[in-house]
């Protein structure tokens, strides 16, 4: 079935920005115990590209989360559906998130991961929608700031569809 999605950020722009973020992270984490924590499912594409642009010894862990909300609204109460497979005590954790919308999910994950006693916890997000902020969270590495539109592609879904699009796009009404 053909999809009707218009491009907001094309694949080349994403690749360029991910290269820049990878270079920054490589500089900042040299000599440290970097662990990327990929927040499933939405961050799987971003994490795989980002990891290949970081030129350091590092680990990748996966955290599966399900957000409890009313309809499309995030409540910030997240259920862990898949936990880290190894402790991160003493490690430098970098949470890799697809999008920070209200900020509630990241706030919860920061609290959760801090209980695991890492040496540091920081956040790398591909996208940020500041218009919808409900709680301010630090975003240490950010790909793009976007307006308040629902986006899909590059891992992001709409009812589990569109994750495989190689670009960030907007679903046209009627699709
Ligand atoms: P927050 O708790 O409101 O910051 O929500 C973050 C999560 O909501 C993200 O990890 C996404 O899974 C989902 N989300 C928020 N905005 C969008 C969007 O525009 N497209 C797809 N998923 C979104």
mmCIF file of C-alpha atoms and ligand atoms in Angstrom, residues 74 97-105 129 149-151 156-157, ligand 1:
data_model
loop_
_atom_site.group_PDB
_atom_site.id
_atom_site.type_symbol
_atom_site.label_atom_id
_atom_site.label_comp_id
_atom_site.label_asym_id
_atom_site.label_seq_id
_atom_site.Cartn_x
_atom_site.Cartn_y
_atom_site.Cartn_z
ATOM 1 C CA UNK A 74 1.968 10.704 27.495
ATOM 2 C CA UNK A 97 15.923 8.737 22.549
ATOM 3 C CA UNK A 98 14.091 9.290 19.269
ATOM 4 C CA UNK A 99 12.087 12.322 20.382
ATOM 5 C CA UNK A 100 11.570 14.385 23.509
ATOM 6 C CA UNK A 101 7.985 15.576 23.423
ATOM 7 C CA UNK A 102 6.525 16.427 26.868
ATOM 8 C CA UNK A 103 9.781 15.326 28.528
ATOM 9 C CA UNK A 104 7.929 12.991 30.913
ATOM 10 C CA UNK A 105 9.444 9.766 29.565
ATOM 11 C CA UNK A 129 9.358 19.496 20.304
ATOM 12 C CA UNK A 149 3.680 18.202 14.486
ATOM 13 C CA UNK A 150 3.359 14.428 14.777
ATOM 14 C CA UNK A 151 6.278 12.910 12.861
ATOM 15 C CA UNK A 156 9.272 6.671 14.792
ATOM 16 C CA UNK A 157 5.849 5.162 14.321
HETATM 17 P P1 LIG B 1 7.254 12.268 26.040
HETATM 18 O O1 LIG B 1 7.189 11.464 27.308
HETATM 19 O O2 LIG B 1 6.001 13.069 25.843
HETATM 20 O O3 LIG B 1 8.489 13.115 25.893
HETATM 21 O O4 LIG B 1 7.167 11.212 24.867
HETATM 22 C C1 LIG B 1 8.211 10.629 24.254
HETATM 23 C C2 LIG B 1 7.730 9.467 23.408
HETATM 24 O O5 LIG B 1 6.459 9.722 22.753
HETATM 25 C C3 LIG B 1 8.717 9.249 22.294
HETATM 26 O O6 LIG B 1 9.752 8.392 22.692
HETATM 27 C C4 LIG B 1 7.854 8.666 21.207
HETATM 28 O O7 LIG B 1 7.741 7.261 21.374
HETATM 29 C C5 LIG B 1 6.482 9.274 21.420
HETATM 30 N N1 LIG B 1 6.283 10.435 20.508
HETATM 31 C C6 LIG B 1 6.195 11.726 20.874
HETATM 32 N N2 LIG B 1 6.008 12.525 19.797
HETATM 33 C C7 LIG B 1 5.998 11.701 18.724
HETATM 34 C C8 LIG B 1 5.863 11.923 17.299
HETATM 35 O O8 LIG B 1 5.727 13.047 16.785
HETATM 36 N N3 LIG B 1 5.903 10.814 16.516
HETATM 37 C C9 LIG B 1 6.065 9.551 17.019
HETATM 38 N N4 LIG B 1 6.203 9.309 18.333
HETATM 39 C C10 LIG B 1 6.156 10.366 19.182
#
